[in-house]
Amino acid sequence: MSDEEVFKWIGDLDIKYKDIDSHFISFEGLISNIGSDQKSIPILNYALKRLQDKKESLDKNKFYYDFGNTLFSKATIELSAVDDFDNLVDLKTYREARQYFLKVKKDQYGHYERARTNLAIIYERYGRNYEAINAFDQVIKASPTFGMAYGGKAVSLEYYTRLAPQQSLHLQYFV
């Protein structure tokens, strides 16, 4: 599906579901997911604009998560175009996403767990594996059944021990 077709589809659904609360509350998350799947910066920018327009009407936690997640998706696409350290250092979008993820509080919807998991992935991208491990631990402490945090922590621990294999940093001290 082309970006133009996606934008037309969005317009059609906005008209069709304009009076449905769930459409108002969650449609930008869907737009963001589509932009991420299609690797489309224009669609992600559109989701960001729509979220910004709704900032005062949405639950703050949801806004922070959705905005941060959309920035996170955008940064991933921007970085994949030129995946090198200099580009990573210059890329502001991950840092912006990090700021929004840090504002997400614990709630019944799992926004905190997903935000902290994405935050940990950002730390990993910058080689800050110890901070990534700590972020995964925060998720595990808050929600012991959130499997993505365990998988992410395992990857971070494996990478961390390859970087620093000395006896004092063996895996047994982190588990």
PDB file of N, CA and C in Angstrom, residues 57-132:
ATOM      1  N   SER A  57      -6.212  16.473  24.926  1.00  0.00           N
ATOM      2  CA  SER A  57      -7.429  15.655  25.023  1.00  0.00           C
ATOM      3  C   SER A  57      -7.158  14.210  25.416  1.00  0.00           C
ATOM      4  N   LEU A  58      -5.926  13.770  25.280  1.00  0.00           N
ATOM      5  CA  LEU A  58      -5.581  12.381  25.582  1.00  0.00           C
ATOM      6  C   LEU A  58      -5.056  12.246  27.003  1.00  0.00           C
ATOM      7  N   ASP A  59      -5.200  11.050  27.557  1.00  0.00           N
ATOM      8  CA  ASP A  59      -4.558  10.721  28.821  1.00  0.00           C
ATOM      9  C   ASP A  59      -3.051  10.968  28.662  1.00  0.00           C
ATOM     10  N   LYS A  60      -2.439  11.637  29.621  1.00  0.00           N
ATOM     11  CA  LYS A  60      -1.013  12.010  29.510  1.00  0.00           C
ATOM     12  C   LYS A  60      -0.120  10.795  29.289  1.00  0.00           C
ATOM     13  N   ASN A  61      -0.365   9.736  30.066  1.00  0.00           N
ATOM     14  CA  ASN A  61       0.466   8.545  29.941  1.00  0.00           C
ATOM     15  C   ASN A  61       0.394   7.961  28.532  1.00  0.00           C
ATOM     16  N   LYS A  62      -0.800   7.868  28.010  1.00  0.00           N
ATOM     17  CA  LYS A  62      -0.986   7.340  26.654  1.00  0.00           C
ATOM     18  C   LYS A  62      -0.308   8.254  25.639  1.00  0.00           C
ATOM     19  N   PHE A  63      -0.486   9.566  25.815  1.00  0.00           N
ATOM     20  CA  PHE A  63       0.164  10.505  24.899  1.00  0.00           C
ATOM     21  C   PHE A  63       1.674  10.316  24.934  1.00  0.00           C
ATOM     22  N   TYR A  64       2.276  10.287  26.129  1.00  0.00           N
ATOM     23  CA  TYR A  64       3.729  10.143  26.237  1.00  0.00           C
ATOM     24  C   TYR A  64       4.201   8.844  25.586  1.00  0.00           C
ATOM     25  N   TYR A  65       3.479   7.752  25.851  1.00  0.00           N
ATOM     26  CA  TYR A  65       3.879   6.475  25.255  1.00  0.00           C
ATOM     27  C   TYR A  65       3.741   6.517  23.734  1.00  0.00           C
ATOM     28  N   ASP A  66       2.584   6.920  23.242  1.00  0.00           N
ATOM     29  CA  ASP A  66       2.358   6.919  21.789  1.00  0.00           C
ATOM     30  C   ASP A  66       3.320   7.858  21.068  1.00  0.00           C
ATOM     31  N   PHE A  67       3.560   9.041  21.637  1.00  0.00           N
ATOM     32  CA  PHE A  67       4.471   9.995  21.005  1.00  0.00           C
ATOM     33  C   PHE A  67       5.899   9.439  21.013  1.00  0.00           C
ATOM     34  N   GLY A  68       6.320   8.915  22.169  1.00  0.00           N
ATOM     35  CA  GLY A  68       7.654   8.327  22.259  1.00  0.00           C
ATOM     36  C   GLY A  68       7.818   7.136  21.337  1.00  0.00           C
ATOM     37  N   ASN A  69       6.796   6.302  21.267  1.00  0.00           N
ATOM     38  CA  ASN A  69       6.865   5.116  20.421  1.00  0.00           C
ATOM     39  C   ASN A  69       6.937   5.492  18.940  1.00  0.00           C
ATOM     40  N   THR A  70       6.206   6.523  18.551  1.00  0.00           N
ATOM     41  CA  THR A  70       6.255   6.973  17.155  1.00  0.00           C
ATOM     42  C   THR A  70       7.629   7.556  16.837  1.00  0.00           C
ATOM     43  N   LEU A  71       8.190   8.333  17.756  1.00  0.00           N
ATOM     44  CA  LEU A  71       9.553   8.847  17.571  1.00  0.00           C
ATOM     45  C   LEU A  71      10.562   7.698  17.497  1.00  0.00           C
ATOM     46  N   PHE A  72      10.372   6.697  18.350  1.00  0.00           N
ATOM     47  CA  PHE A  72      11.242   5.521  18.363  1.00  0.00           C
ATOM     48  C   PHE A  72      11.219   4.821  17.003  1.00  0.00           C
ATOM     49  N   SER A  73      10.038   4.633  16.451  1.00  0.00           N
ATOM     50  CA  SER A  73       9.911   4.010  15.126  1.00  0.00           C
ATOM     51  C   SER A  73      10.588   4.860  14.057  1.00  0.00           C
ATOM     52  N   LYS A  74      10.391   6.162  14.148  1.00  0.00           N
ATOM     53  CA  LYS A  74      10.997   7.081  13.179  1.00  0.00           C
ATOM     54  C   LYS A  74      12.526   7.017  13.266  1.00  0.00           C
ATOM     55  N   ALA A  75      13.062   7.016  14.478  1.00  0.00           N
ATOM     56  CA  ALA A  75      14.514   6.956  14.663  1.00  0.00           C
ATOM     57  C   ALA A  75      15.091   5.661  14.110  1.00  0.00           C
ATOM     58  N   THR A  76      14.379   4.572  14.311  1.00  0.00           N
ATOM     59  CA  THR A  76      14.837   3.279  13.805  1.00  0.00           C
ATOM     60  C   THR A  76      14.958   3.305  12.285  1.00  0.00           C
ATOM     61  N   ILE A  77      13.999   3.920  11.629  1.00  0.00           N
ATOM     62  CA  ILE A  77      14.044   4.041  10.164  1.00  0.00           C
ATOM     63  C   ILE A  77      15.172   4.983   9.749  1.00  0.00           C
ATOM     64  N   GLU A  78      15.282   6.122  10.421  1.00  0.00           N
ATOM     65  CA  GLU A  78      16.342   7.085  10.091  1.00  0.00           C
ATOM     66  C   GLU A  78      17.717   6.460  10.247  1.00  0.00           C
ATOM     67  N   LEU A  79      17.906   5.691  11.295  1.00  0.00           N
ATOM     68  CA  LEU A  79      19.208   5.087  11.541  1.00  0.00           C
ATOM     69  C   LEU A  79      19.504   3.961  10.561  1.00  0.00           C
ATOM     70  N   SER A  80      18.483   3.221  10.171  1.00  0.00           N
ATOM     71  CA  SER A  80      18.717   2.095   9.262  1.00  0.00           C
ATOM     72  C   SER A  80      19.202   2.553   7.888  1.00  0.00           C
ATOM     73  N   ALA A  81      18.921   3.790   7.527  1.00  0.00           N
ATOM     74  CA  ALA A  81      19.376   4.318   6.240  1.00  0.00           C
ATOM     75  C   ALA A  81      20.902   4.411   6.199  1.00  0.00           C
ATOM     76  N   VAL A  82      21.513   4.824   7.297  1.00  0.00           N
ATOM     77  CA  VAL A  82      22.966   4.929   7.412  1.00  0.00           C
ATOM     78  C   VAL A  82      23.320   4.461   8.817  1.00  0.00           C
ATOM     79  N   ASP A  83      23.498   3.159   8.978  1.00  0.00           N
ATOM     80  CA  ASP A  83      23.699   2.577  10.303  1.00  0.00           C
ATOM     81  C   ASP A  83      25.166   2.673  10.710  1.00  0.00           C
ATOM     82  N   ASP A  84      25.585   3.841  11.154  1.00  0.00           N
ATOM     83  CA  ASP A  84      26.933   4.001  11.657  1.00  0.00           C
ATOM     84  C   ASP A  84      26.904   4.838  12.932  1.00  0.00           C
ATOM     85  N   PHE A  85      28.005   4.806  13.660  1.00  0.00           N
ATOM     86  CA  PHE A  85      28.049   5.446  14.965  1.00  0.00           C
ATOM     87  C   PHE A  85      27.862   6.961  14.877  1.00  0.00           C
ATOM     88  N   ASP A  86      28.479   7.600  13.885  1.00  0.00           N
ATOM     89  CA  ASP A  86      28.337   9.053  13.756  1.00  0.00           C
ATOM     90  C   ASP A  86      26.877   9.450  13.569  1.00  0.00           C
ATOM     91  N   ASN A  87      26.160   8.706  12.756  1.00  0.00           N
ATOM     92  CA  ASN A  87      24.742   8.990  12.540  1.00  0.00           C
ATOM     93  C   ASN A  87      23.956   8.783  13.834  1.00  0.00           C
ATOM     94  N   LEU A  88      24.295   7.740  14.581  1.00  0.00           N
ATOM     95  CA  LEU A  88      23.623   7.475  15.850  1.00  0.00           C
ATOM     96  C   LEU A  88      23.841   8.618  16.833  1.00  0.00           C
ATOM     97  N   VAL A  89      25.059   9.124  16.898  1.00  0.00           N
ATOM     98  CA  VAL A  89      25.368  10.226  17.810  1.00  0.00           C
ATOM     99  C   VAL A  89      24.610  11.488  17.412  1.00  0.00           C
ATOM    100  N   ASP A  90      24.528  11.757  16.122  1.00  0.00           N
ATOM    101  CA  ASP A  90      23.858  12.970  15.645  1.00  0.00           C
ATOM    102  C   ASP A  90      22.335  12.872  15.652  1.00  0.00           C
ATOM    103  N   LEU A  91      21.809  11.667  15.684  1.00  0.00           N
ATOM    104  CA  LEU A  91      20.368  11.455  15.596  1.00  0.00           C
ATOM    105  C   LEU A  91      19.665  11.942  16.866  1.00  0.00           C
ATOM    106  N   LYS A  92      18.816  12.934  16.717  1.00  0.00           N
ATOM    107  CA  LYS A  92      18.108  13.511  17.861  1.00  0.00           C
ATOM    108  C   LYS A  92      16.817  12.763  18.185  1.00  0.00           C
ATOM    109  N   THR A  93      16.303  12.011  17.236  1.00  0.00           N
ATOM    110  CA  THR A  93      14.984  11.404  17.406  1.00  0.00           C
ATOM    111  C   THR A  93      14.971  10.376  18.529  1.00  0.00           C
ATOM    112  N   TYR A  94      16.034   9.569  18.671  1.00  0.00           N
ATOM    113  CA  TYR A  94      16.088   8.625  19.789  1.00  0.00           C
ATOM    114  C   TYR A  94      16.098   9.368  21.123  1.00  0.00           C
ATOM    115  N   ARG A  95      16.846  10.453  21.183  1.00  0.00           N
ATOM    116  CA  ARG A  95      16.899  11.221  22.442  1.00  0.00           C
ATOM    117  C   ARG A  95      15.534  11.812  22.777  1.00  0.00           C
ATOM    118  N   GLU A  96      14.816  12.276  21.760  1.00  0.00           N
ATOM    119  CA  GLU A  96      13.459  12.792  21.991  1.00  0.00           C
ATOM    120  C   GLU A  96      12.537  11.679  22.480  1.00  0.00           C
ATOM    121  N   ALA A  97      12.624  10.519  21.849  1.00  0.00           N
ATOM    122  CA  ALA A  97      11.791   9.381  22.263  1.00  0.00           C
ATOM    123  C   ALA A  97      12.091   9.019  23.712  1.00  0.00           C
ATOM    124  N   ARG A  98      13.370   9.018  24.064  1.00  0.00           N
ATOM    125  CA  ARG A  98      13.781   8.713  25.439  1.00  0.00           C
ATOM    126  C   ARG A  98      13.106   9.657  26.425  1.00  0.00           C
ATOM    127  N   GLN A  99      13.058  10.944  26.110  1.00  0.00           N
ATOM    128  CA  GLN A  99      12.432  11.921  27.010  1.00  0.00           C
ATOM    129  C   GLN A  99      10.960  11.595  27.248  1.00  0.00           C
ATOM    130  N   TYR A 100      10.262  11.183  26.210  1.00  0.00           N
ATOM    131  CA  TYR A 100       8.844  10.838  26.368  1.00  0.00           C
ATOM    132  C   TYR A 100       8.676   9.524  27.125  1.00  0.00           C
ATOM    133  N   PHE A 101       9.508   8.531  26.832  1.00  0.00           N
ATOM    134  CA  PHE A 101       9.402   7.254  27.539  1.00  0.00           C
ATOM    135  C   PHE A 101       9.649   7.429  29.038  1.00  0.00           C
ATOM    136  N   LEU A 102      10.549   8.325  29.407  1.00  0.00           N
ATOM    137  CA  LEU A 102      10.828   8.549  30.828  1.00  0.00           C
ATOM    138  C   LEU A 102       9.651   9.183  31.569  1.00  0.00           C
ATOM    139  N   LYS A 103       8.739   9.811  30.856  1.00  0.00           N
ATOM    140  CA  LYS A 103       7.566  10.439  31.480  1.00  0.00           C
ATOM    141  C   LYS A 103       6.425   9.455  31.729  1.00  0.00           C
ATOM    142  N   VAL A 104       6.506   8.276  31.121  1.00  0.00           N
ATOM    143  CA  VAL A 104       5.418   7.301  31.246  1.00  0.00           C
ATOM    144  C   VAL A 104       5.439   6.683  32.643  1.00  0.00           C
ATOM    145  N   LYS A 105       4.300   6.713  33.301  1.00  0.00           N
ATOM    146  CA  LYS A 105       4.137   6.163  34.653  1.00  0.00           C
ATOM    147  C   LYS A 105       3.453   4.798  34.569  1.00  0.00           C
ATOM    148  N   LYS A 106       3.538   4.061  35.662  1.00  0.00           N
ATOM    149  CA  LYS A 106       2.870   2.761  35.731  1.00  0.00           C
ATOM    150  C   LYS A 106       1.367   2.963  35.636  1.00  0.00           C
ATOM    151  N   ASP A 107       0.730   2.109  34.853  1.00  0.00           N
ATOM    152  CA  ASP A 107      -0.727   2.151  34.718  1.00  0.00           C
ATOM    153  C   ASP A 107      -1.243   0.745  34.436  1.00  0.00           C
ATOM    154  N   GLN A 108      -2.538   0.629  34.321  1.00  0.00           N
ATOM    155  CA  GLN A 108      -3.149  -0.690  34.103  1.00  0.00           C
ATOM    156  C   GLN A 108      -3.048  -1.176  32.663  1.00  0.00           C
ATOM    157  N   TYR A 109      -2.577  -0.340  31.764  1.00  0.00           N
ATOM    158  CA  TYR A 109      -2.558  -0.674  30.343  1.00  0.00           C
ATOM    159  C   TYR A 109      -1.214  -1.182  29.832  1.00  0.00           C
ATOM    160  N   GLY A 110      -0.199  -1.194  30.661  1.00  0.00           N
ATOM    161  CA  GLY A 110       1.112  -1.677  30.242  1.00  0.00           C
ATOM    162  C   GLY A 110       1.960  -0.660  29.508  1.00  0.00           C
ATOM    163  N   HIS A 111       1.553   0.610  29.546  1.00  0.00           N
ATOM    164  CA  HIS A 111       2.360   1.636  28.872  1.00  0.00           C
ATOM    165  C   HIS A 111       3.759   1.729  29.480  1.00  0.00           C
ATOM    166  N   TYR A 112       3.840   1.657  30.813  1.00  0.00           N
ATOM    167  CA  TYR A 112       5.131   1.765  31.498  1.00  0.00           C
ATOM    168  C   TYR A 112       6.073   0.651  31.041  1.00  0.00           C
ATOM    169  N   GLU A 113       5.576  -0.580  31.039  1.00  0.00           N
ATOM    170  CA  GLU A 113       6.418  -1.717  30.669  1.00  0.00           C
ATOM    171  C   GLU A 113       6.915  -1.590  29.230  1.00  0.00           C
ATOM    172  N   ARG A 114       6.041  -1.219  28.334  1.00  0.00           N
ATOM    173  CA  ARG A 114       6.440  -1.082  26.926  1.00  0.00           C
ATOM    174  C   ARG A 114       7.397   0.096  26.739  1.00  0.00           C
ATOM    175  N   ALA A 115       7.129   1.202  27.440  1.00  0.00           N
ATOM    176  CA  ALA A 115       8.006   2.374  27.327  1.00  0.00           C
ATOM    177  C   ALA A 115       9.401   2.067  27.858  1.00  0.00           C
ATOM    178  N   ARG A 116       9.479   1.411  29.018  1.00  0.00           N
ATOM    179  CA  ARG A 116      10.791   1.080  29.592  1.00  0.00           C
ATOM    180  C   ARG A 116      11.539   0.058  28.744  1.00  0.00           C
ATOM    181  N   THR A 117      10.816  -0.861  28.140  1.00  0.00           N
ATOM    182  CA  THR A 117      11.464  -1.824  27.250  1.00  0.00           C
ATOM    183  C   THR A 117      12.050  -1.099  26.040  1.00  0.00           C
ATOM    184  N   ASN A 118      11.300  -0.188  25.460  1.00  0.00           N
ATOM    185  CA  ASN A 118      11.822   0.590  24.328  1.00  0.00           C
ATOM    186  C   ASN A 118      12.974   1.487  24.762  1.00  0.00           C
ATOM    187  N   LEU A 119      12.889   2.039  25.962  1.00  0.00           N
ATOM    188  CA  LEU A 119      13.979   2.846  26.506  1.00  0.00           C
ATOM    189  C   LEU A 119      15.251   1.998  26.612  1.00  0.00           C
ATOM    190  N   ALA A 120      15.107   0.782  27.098  1.00  0.00           N
ATOM    191  CA  ALA A 120      16.257  -0.116  27.205  1.00  0.00           C
ATOM    192  C   ALA A 120      16.867  -0.396  25.834  1.00  0.00           C
ATOM    193  N   ILE A 121      16.032  -0.551  24.833  1.00  0.00           N
ATOM    194  CA  ILE A 121      16.531  -0.792  23.473  1.00  0.00           C
ATOM    195  C   ILE A 121      17.312   0.426  22.974  1.00  0.00           C
ATOM    196  N   ILE A 122      16.842   1.611  23.306  1.00  0.00           N
ATOM    197  CA  ILE A 122      17.591   2.826  22.945  1.00  0.00           C
ATOM    198  C   ILE A 122      18.953   2.814  23.628  1.00  0.00           C
ATOM    199  N   TYR A 123      18.979   2.491  24.924  1.00  0.00           N
ATOM    200  CA  TYR A 123      20.260   2.414  25.633  1.00  0.00           C
ATOM    201  C   TYR A 123      21.192   1.403  24.958  1.00  0.00           C
ATOM    202  N   GLU A 124      20.656   0.265  24.556  1.00  0.00           N
ATOM    203  CA  GLU A 124      21.475  -0.734  23.864  1.00  0.00           C
ATOM    204  C   GLU A 124      22.066  -0.179  22.574  1.00  0.00           C
ATOM    205  N   ARG A 125      21.262   0.544  21.817  1.00  0.00           N
ATOM    206  CA  ARG A 125      21.744   1.106  20.550  1.00  0.00           C
ATOM    207  C   ARG A 125      22.958   2.006  20.775  1.00  0.00           C
ATOM    208  N   TYR A 126      22.967   2.698  21.915  1.00  0.00           N
ATOM    209  CA  TYR A 126      24.084   3.586  22.234  1.00  0.00           C
ATOM    210  C   TYR A 126      25.212   2.868  22.979  1.00  0.00           C
ATOM    211  N   GLY A 127      25.099   1.558  23.131  1.00  0.00           N
ATOM    212  CA  GLY A 127      26.133   0.799  23.824  1.00  0.00           C
ATOM    213  C   GLY A 127      26.088   0.962  25.331  1.00  0.00           C
ATOM    214  N   ARG A 128      24.984   1.417  25.849  1.00  0.00           N
ATOM    215  CA  ARG A 128      24.827   1.634  27.294  1.00  0.00           C
ATOM    216  C   ARG A 128      24.094   0.417  27.886  1.00  0.00           C
ATOM    217  N   ASN A 129      24.766  -0.736  27.803  1.00  0.00           N
ATOM    218  CA  ASN A 129      24.120  -1.994  28.156  1.00  0.00           C
ATOM    219  C   ASN A 129      23.793  -2.109  29.638  1.00  0.00           C
ATOM    220  N   TYR A 130      24.619  -1.559  30.490  1.00  0.00           N
ATOM    221  CA  TYR A 130      24.318  -1.632  31.921  1.00  0.00           C
ATOM    222  C   TYR A 130      23.022  -0.882  32.222  1.00  0.00           C
ATOM    223  N   GLU A 131      22.832   0.281  31.600  1.00  0.00           N
ATOM    224  CA  GLU A 131      21.582   1.028  31.778  1.00  0.00           C
ATOM    225  C   GLU A 131      20.402   0.280  31.161  1.00  0.00           C
ATOM    226  N   ALA A 132      20.647  -0.402  30.055  1.00  0.00           N
ATOM    227  CA  ALA A 132      19.587  -1.216  29.442  1.00  0.00           C
ATOM    228  C   ALA A 132      19.168  -2.327  30.397  1.00  0.00           C
TER     229      ALA A 132
END
